[in-house]
Every structure is written in C-alpha cells, then in structure tokens.
C-alpha cells in the first residue's frame, strides 16, 4: 500500500509542476515587463542647456521614463499648444515667464495639479493660487557699472530723476522677457505715468544702439563705452565664470546693483512649470515637477546656471552671494499679468525693444 500511495503522490506533484509552467517560454512576470518598458513623457520647454540634459538623464534613470524634448520660445510653445489642443501632445510645460501660464490657462490648455512633494518644495509665494503652475527658478535684473567710476547710490533707479550726466551713458536691456516682466511689476507698485517717465528718460540717455545680449552690455560698460546697463544677475556671473580669462578680468572691474523701487523692494523674474490639460501621464508629470523642484536638484541646476532657487532650502551659488543681498518684494502674479500687455506697449513706446 505504501508503494501505491507514493506513486499517486509523485503523479500529483508532476501534474502540478507542468500545469504551473507558462505556456510560452518567452512570457515574463508582469512586474519584469513593466521594468523593461520605459514610460514616455513629453516636455515642452524654452530651455535645453547641457545642464538640463544632465538633470533629465538623472530623472530618466531614477524613474525609468524617457523625456522627449520640444524646445522653443514661450510664444512658439504657446502657439504650438493652441494648435495641438485636444491631441494631448505635451505633458509638462516649462515657460521662461509665468505670465504665459495665464494665457495657456485661458485657452484651456492646462489643468491644476498638486502633490505632497511639490508642496514641500515650492513656497506658496511661487505658485499659482489656483494650482495651474509652480515656479522653478528666479532671476533678478540690475545695473552693471564700473566700480571705480560710478557711485551705486547715483544709479538711475525707477522713480528717481535721471541726471543729465548720464546722457549717452546708459544701455537698454537686451533681455526683452525679463524687461517686460520688470515693467509689469513696477506698474503694480507705481502709477503708470511715473513708470513711463522713468523709461522715457532712461531711453533718452541711452547709447545709440541697443545691446544684442547681456554679454554685449557687460562689454560696453567694461570697455568704457557706457557707464551703466540693465542686465540679469545670472548673466554677469555666467560671464565672469565662463572660463575666459579676459571675461573674468573685465567682470572683476564691474559692480552690480539690483533694481529696486523707492521702498527698497526688488522684484524677481520667475520661470515655471505646468501640466498640460488631458495628459494621460499625470503621475509621471508630477514626478518630473517634484524632481525639478527638489532641494538637491535645485542646487545642482541653479548653481550651475547662477539662477536663484524657488526652494528655500536650496543654497544659492557663492557667486550670487557675492553680488550682495536684496529685499525681495511680494507680488500677486494675477495682478502683474494684468499689466503685461501695457508693459509691452510701454517698451515699444519708449524704444526699449
């Protein structure tokens, strides 16, 4: 009897073994299949520097997701989003200026979003009150000037009367996006007539030709062809740390003073991230935004490009610290956006563009 029971038991075990094998030897457990197949995420962005490539490679490796890049200006990206409305091409959008999120929102191109990680990374001062965008980096405009020739207290700040001594000594801003953003924010703090008067007088005392870039402004001032010019803080540090000994030497002679209003407040320019409406890749979109606003990532990226982080735990570059401190003014971005078109018209009127 023992032999009969033993044979029955062996037959049953053999049946179970073969029954449990996959019918196709190429089949794999579903978890392994998911790891083998990468997710796809489409990022529409105004920037794609080598620093962006390095960060996105980190993201791809960490989350097993391929990030497809479409790079263009804010205007071009907005037009592309409008043309593709309803086709779900983009997943995440990175605009150079957050005012474009308002335009995209009005076109129904965005959806509100939030996550515990993003809320931890980004203060409410740098996010849309309705959840349609969050900031990712900041930049500030200021005056570059020769330290040995110009007293920074005499610089033609908004609201101040510009002395005739500045005639043919000022350089108009080359970065139109940051200039327009600055004017829009000044319009939220001061009467339009006052802002317009400052812009008009500044243009009247500007050198004949507008600089094509912030670097060109730095060189006009550094070579003595002008005594002050409006540039972004990041541009001066990038110029100085470019690795060119001549540029480093020239930048060493120059000072930088942040543009401020009569009450001493400085208003920064904010770039931001949003989620495209209808994206099926909701989870990965939030992971990317959380990643790009993470403390360590903010320090890596913004310190490389000499930008200011929105994440308050991310320490700024030592080179930015050397430029000096300032009192950052709080701004209602919805109110500032209402001044955007007026600011553009004033740039045109006063030959700032």
C-alpha positions as a printed Julia matrix, in Angstrom:
353×3 Matrix{Float64}:
  0.0     0.0     0.0
  2.82    2.4     0.81
  4.21    1.99   -2.74
  0.8     2.73   -4.29
  0.37    5.93   -2.22
  3.91    7.02   -3.09
  3.23    6.61   -6.83
 -0.05    8.55   -6.6
  1.7    11.39   -4.74
  4.51   11.62   -7.33
  1.95   11.69  -10.17
  0.05   14.56   -8.49
  3.21   16.62   -7.94
  4.26   16.11  -11.56
  0.87   17.36  -12.77
  1.09   20.48  -10.61
  4.61   21.24  -11.84
  3.75   21.12  -15.52
  0.4    22.86  -15.04
  2.12   25.83  -13.36
  4.66   26.41  -16.15
  3.98   29.29  -18.64
  2.54   28.15  -21.94
  5.09   30.38  -23.75
  8.73   30.26  -22.65
  9.08   33.97  -23.56
  6.45   35.08  -21.02
  7.75   37.03  -18.0
  6.07   38.17  -14.78
  4.19   41.46  -15.32
  6.46   43.33  -12.9
  9.51   42.47  -15.01
  7.72   43.58  -18.19
  6.95   46.97  -16.64
 10.62   47.46  -15.72
 11.72   46.6   -19.24
  9.38   49.06  -20.96
 10.17   52.74  -20.37
  7.39   55.28  -19.87
  7.36   58.31  -22.19
  6.94   61.91  -21.05
  6.78   64.96  -23.36
  8.32   68.18  -22.02
  7.74   71.49  -23.86
 10.45   73.88  -22.69
 12.02   77.23  -23.51
 15.45   75.94  -22.4
 17.55   72.85  -23.05
 21.1    73.51  -21.89
 23.62   70.78  -21.17
 22.66   71.18  -17.5
 19.05   70.32  -18.41
 20.24   67.25  -20.28
 22.23   66.04  -17.27
 19.3    66.52  -14.88
 16.78   64.86  -17.18
 19.12   61.91  -17.58
 19.07   61.53  -13.79
 15.26   61.63  -13.86
 15.08   59.05  -16.66
 17.34   56.65  -14.79
 15.59   57.11  -11.47
 12.03   56.68  -12.76
 12.64   54.57  -15.9
 11.0    57.26  -18.02
 12.15   58.74  -21.32
 11.67   62.52  -21.53
 11.04   63.77  -25.07
 12.02   67.44  -25.55
 10.35   70.14  -27.63
 12.32   73.39  -27.29
 11.09   76.8   -28.45
 10.39   80.32  -27.17
  7.44   80.98  -24.87
  5.46   82.46  -27.77
  6.2    79.48  -30.01
  5.36   76.97  -27.29
  2.04   78.68  -26.57
  1.16   78.71  -30.27
  2.06   75.02  -30.55
 -0.1    74.14  -27.54
 -3.05   76.01  -29.04
 -2.58   74.27  -32.41
 -2.42   70.86  -30.71
 -5.35   71.46  -28.37
 -7.21   68.22  -27.74
 -4.49   65.99  -29.19
 -2.59   65.54  -25.91
  0.92   66.07  -27.27
  2.53   67.82  -24.31
  2.6    66.56  -20.73
  4.69   69.17  -18.87
  5.35   72.78  -19.93
  8.28   74.94  -18.79
  7.82   78.63  -19.63
 10.52   81.27  -19.19
  7.93   83.68  -17.83
  4.95   82.56  -15.73
  2.65   85.09  -17.43
  2.34   82.58  -20.29
  0.63   80.14  -17.95
 -2.22   82.63  -17.57
 -2.6    82.78  -21.35
 -2.45   79.0   -21.61
 -4.98   78.63  -18.81
 -7.44   80.94  -20.56
 -7.12   78.74  -23.67
 -7.97   75.64  -21.63
 -4.51   74.16  -22.18
 -3.61   73.48  -18.55
 -5.0    71.61  -15.58
 -4.44   72.28  -11.87
 -2.14   69.92  -10.01
 -0.58   69.3    -6.63
  1.4    66.71   -4.75
  2.85   66.44   -1.28
  6.38   66.6    -2.71
  5.74   69.71   -4.79
  4.04   71.49   -1.9
  7.07   70.68    0.25
  9.49   72.03   -2.36
  7.77   75.23   -3.53
  6.56   78.04   -1.2
  3.1    79.46   -1.87
  4.73   82.76   -2.92
  5.97   81.0    -6.07
  2.87   79.09   -7.11
 -0.45   79.86   -8.73
 -3.22   80.31   -6.17
 -5.44   78.04   -8.31
 -2.77   75.39   -8.81
 -2.04   75.83  -12.53
  1.72   76.4   -12.22
  4.65   76.45   -9.81
  7.91   78.37  -10.04
 11.15   76.56  -10.83
 13.83   79.31  -10.88
 14.24   83.05  -10.34
 16.37   85.76  -11.89
 16.75   89.42  -10.99
 17.53   92.47  -13.09
 20.07   95.04  -12.01
 22.59   97.65  -13.12
 26.11   96.65  -14.11
 28.58   99.53  -13.73
 32.35  100.23  -13.38
 33.12  100.17   -9.66
 35.91  102.75   -9.89
 33.85  105.33  -11.79
 30.25  105.11  -10.56
 28.76  105.57   -7.1
 25.96  102.95   -6.94
 23.75  105.35   -4.98
 23.56  107.55   -8.1
 22.29  104.8   -10.43
 19.04  105.71  -12.26
 16.63  103.53  -10.28
 12.87  103.57  -11.03
 11.19  106.63   -9.59
 14.41  108.69   -9.49
 15.08  111.69  -11.67
 17.83  110.83  -14.14
 20.6   113.41  -14.18
 21.96  114.78  -17.47
 25.35  113.36  -16.53
 24.02  110.0   -17.73
 23.49  111.29  -21.27
 24.66  108.66  -23.78
 25.92  106.52  -20.9
 23.09  104.01  -20.32
 22.42  100.69  -22.05
 18.85   99.48  -22.58
 18.02   95.92  -21.5
 18.67   93.24  -24.12
 16.54   90.53  -22.49
 13.03   91.59  -23.5
 11.21   88.95  -21.45
 12.82   89.99  -18.18
 12.49   93.7   -19.04
  8.78   93.36  -19.76
  8.31   91.37  -16.56
 10.1    94.09  -14.58
  7.95   96.86  -16.06
  4.75   94.9   -15.41
  5.7    94.51  -11.77
  6.68   98.17  -11.46
  3.2    99.03  -12.76
  1.68   97.12   -9.84
  3.63   99.3    -7.41
  3.67  102.77   -9.0
  1.45  104.95  -11.23
  1.84  104.27  -14.95
  2.84  107.92  -15.56
  5.75  107.55  -13.16
  6.95  104.28  -14.69
  6.61  105.71  -18.19
  8.55  108.85  -17.26
 11.43  106.75  -15.89
 11.5   104.57  -19.03
 11.34  107.59  -21.32
 14.2   109.41  -19.59
 16.29  106.25  -19.44
 15.88  105.73  -23.19
 16.7   109.38  -23.87
 20.07  108.99  -22.14
 20.86  105.57  -23.62
 23.71  104.89  -26.02
 22.73  104.92  -29.68
 22.34  101.18  -30.25
 20.63   98.59  -28.12
 22.77   95.68  -26.94
 22.02   92.35  -28.56
 22.7    90.42  -25.37
 23.53   90.88  -21.71
 27.12   89.9   -22.52
 27.33   92.74  -25.03
 26.03   95.15  -22.37
 28.72   93.95  -19.97
 31.4    94.59  -22.61
 30.04   98.05  -23.5
 30.23   99.04  -19.83
 33.51   97.21  -19.17
 35.21   98.87  -22.16
 34.12  102.37  -21.11
 31.57  102.9   -23.91
 28.8   103.23  -21.31
 28.59  103.67  -17.55
 25.6   101.52  -16.65
 23.35   98.92  -18.23
 20.39   96.77  -17.25
 21.15   93.04  -17.26
 20.17   89.96  -15.27
 22.22   88.96  -12.23
 22.78   85.48  -13.67
 24.31   86.92  -16.85
 27.07   88.76  -15.02
 28.1    85.69  -13.01
 27.88   83.44  -16.07
 30.09   85.9   -17.98
 32.64   86.05  -15.2
 32.76   82.26  -14.71
 32.81   81.37  -18.44
 36.42   80.2   -18.25
 37.69   83.04  -20.46
 40.47   84.92  -18.57
 39.65   88.17  -20.38
 35.99   87.99  -19.4
 36.9    87.21  -15.8
 39.27   90.19  -15.71
 36.66   92.54  -17.17
 33.92   91.36  -14.79
 36.21   91.92  -11.81
 36.1    95.66  -12.55
 32.31   95.79  -12.53
 29.77   96.17   -9.79
 26.13   95.08   -9.74
 23.15   96.75   -8.07
 19.71   95.17   -8.06
 16.86   97.26   -9.48
 14.7    98.4    -6.57
 11.72  100.65   -6.01
 11.6   103.63   -3.64
 10.71  101.37   -0.72
 13.81   99.25   -1.36
 12.0    96.23   -2.79
 13.39   94.11   -5.62
 11.08   92.05   -7.84
 12.36   88.89   -9.42
 11.57   87.21  -12.72
 10.03   83.74  -12.33
 10.16   80.74  -14.66
  7.69   77.95  -14.0
  6.23   74.5   -14.69
  2.69   73.44  -15.57
  0.79   70.29  -16.55
 -0.95   70.06  -19.93
 -4.68   69.51  -19.86
 -5.79   65.93  -20.56
 -2.38   64.29  -20.24
 -2.66   60.55  -19.57
  0.78   60.67  -17.94
 -0.39   62.5   -14.83
  1.76   60.54  -12.4
  4.99   60.97  -14.36
  4.28   64.69  -14.9
  4.04   65.26  -11.14
  7.17   63.18  -10.58
  9.11   65.41  -13.01
  7.89   68.64  -11.39
  8.67   67.27   -7.95
 12.12   66.24   -9.18
 12.96   69.62  -10.74
 11.93   71.49   -7.57
 13.74   69.11   -5.2
 16.32   70.75   -2.92
 19.35   68.87   -4.25
 18.3    69.23   -7.89
 17.62   72.95   -7.46
 21.1    73.43   -6.05
 22.72   71.43   -8.87
 20.91   73.22  -11.67
 20.59   76.76  -10.41
 24.13   76.86   -9.07
 25.39   75.69  -12.46
 23.5    78.45  -14.31
 23.77   81.03  -11.49
 19.99   81.33  -11.04
 18.09   81.68   -7.77
 16.11   78.71   -6.46
 12.44   78.78   -5.52
 13.13   76.02   -3.0
 14.2    77.96    0.1
 16.24   75.01    1.37
 18.49   75.12   -1.72
 21.54   77.27   -1.05
 22.45   79.85   -3.72
 25.75   79.85   -5.57
 28.62   81.53   -3.73
 28.99   83.81   -6.75
 25.41   85.04   -6.38
 26.01   85.67   -2.7
 28.98   87.85   -3.65
 26.68   90.11   -5.68
 25.04   91.19   -2.44
 21.68   90.89   -0.79
 18.33   92.5    -1.51
 14.81   92.67   -0.12
 12.53   90.67   -2.38
  9.08   92.18   -2.79
  5.97   90.02   -2.72
  3.88   90.09   -5.85
  0.39   88.99   -6.87
  1.07   87.34  -10.2
 -2.54   87.65  -11.36
 -2.34   91.42  -10.9
  1.09   91.56  -12.54
 -0.23   89.6   -15.51
 -2.96   92.23  -16.0
 -0.15   94.73  -16.62
  1.7    92.51  -19.12
  0.25   93.96  -22.32
  0.55   97.52  -21.01
  4.2    96.83  -20.18
  4.81   95.58  -23.72
  3.21   98.72  -25.17
  5.39  100.9   -22.96
  8.53   99.07  -24.11
  7.51   99.82  -27.71
  6.6   103.44  -26.98
  9.87  104.19  -25.21
 12.09  102.32  -27.68
 13.05   99.66  -25.17
 12.61   96.98  -27.83
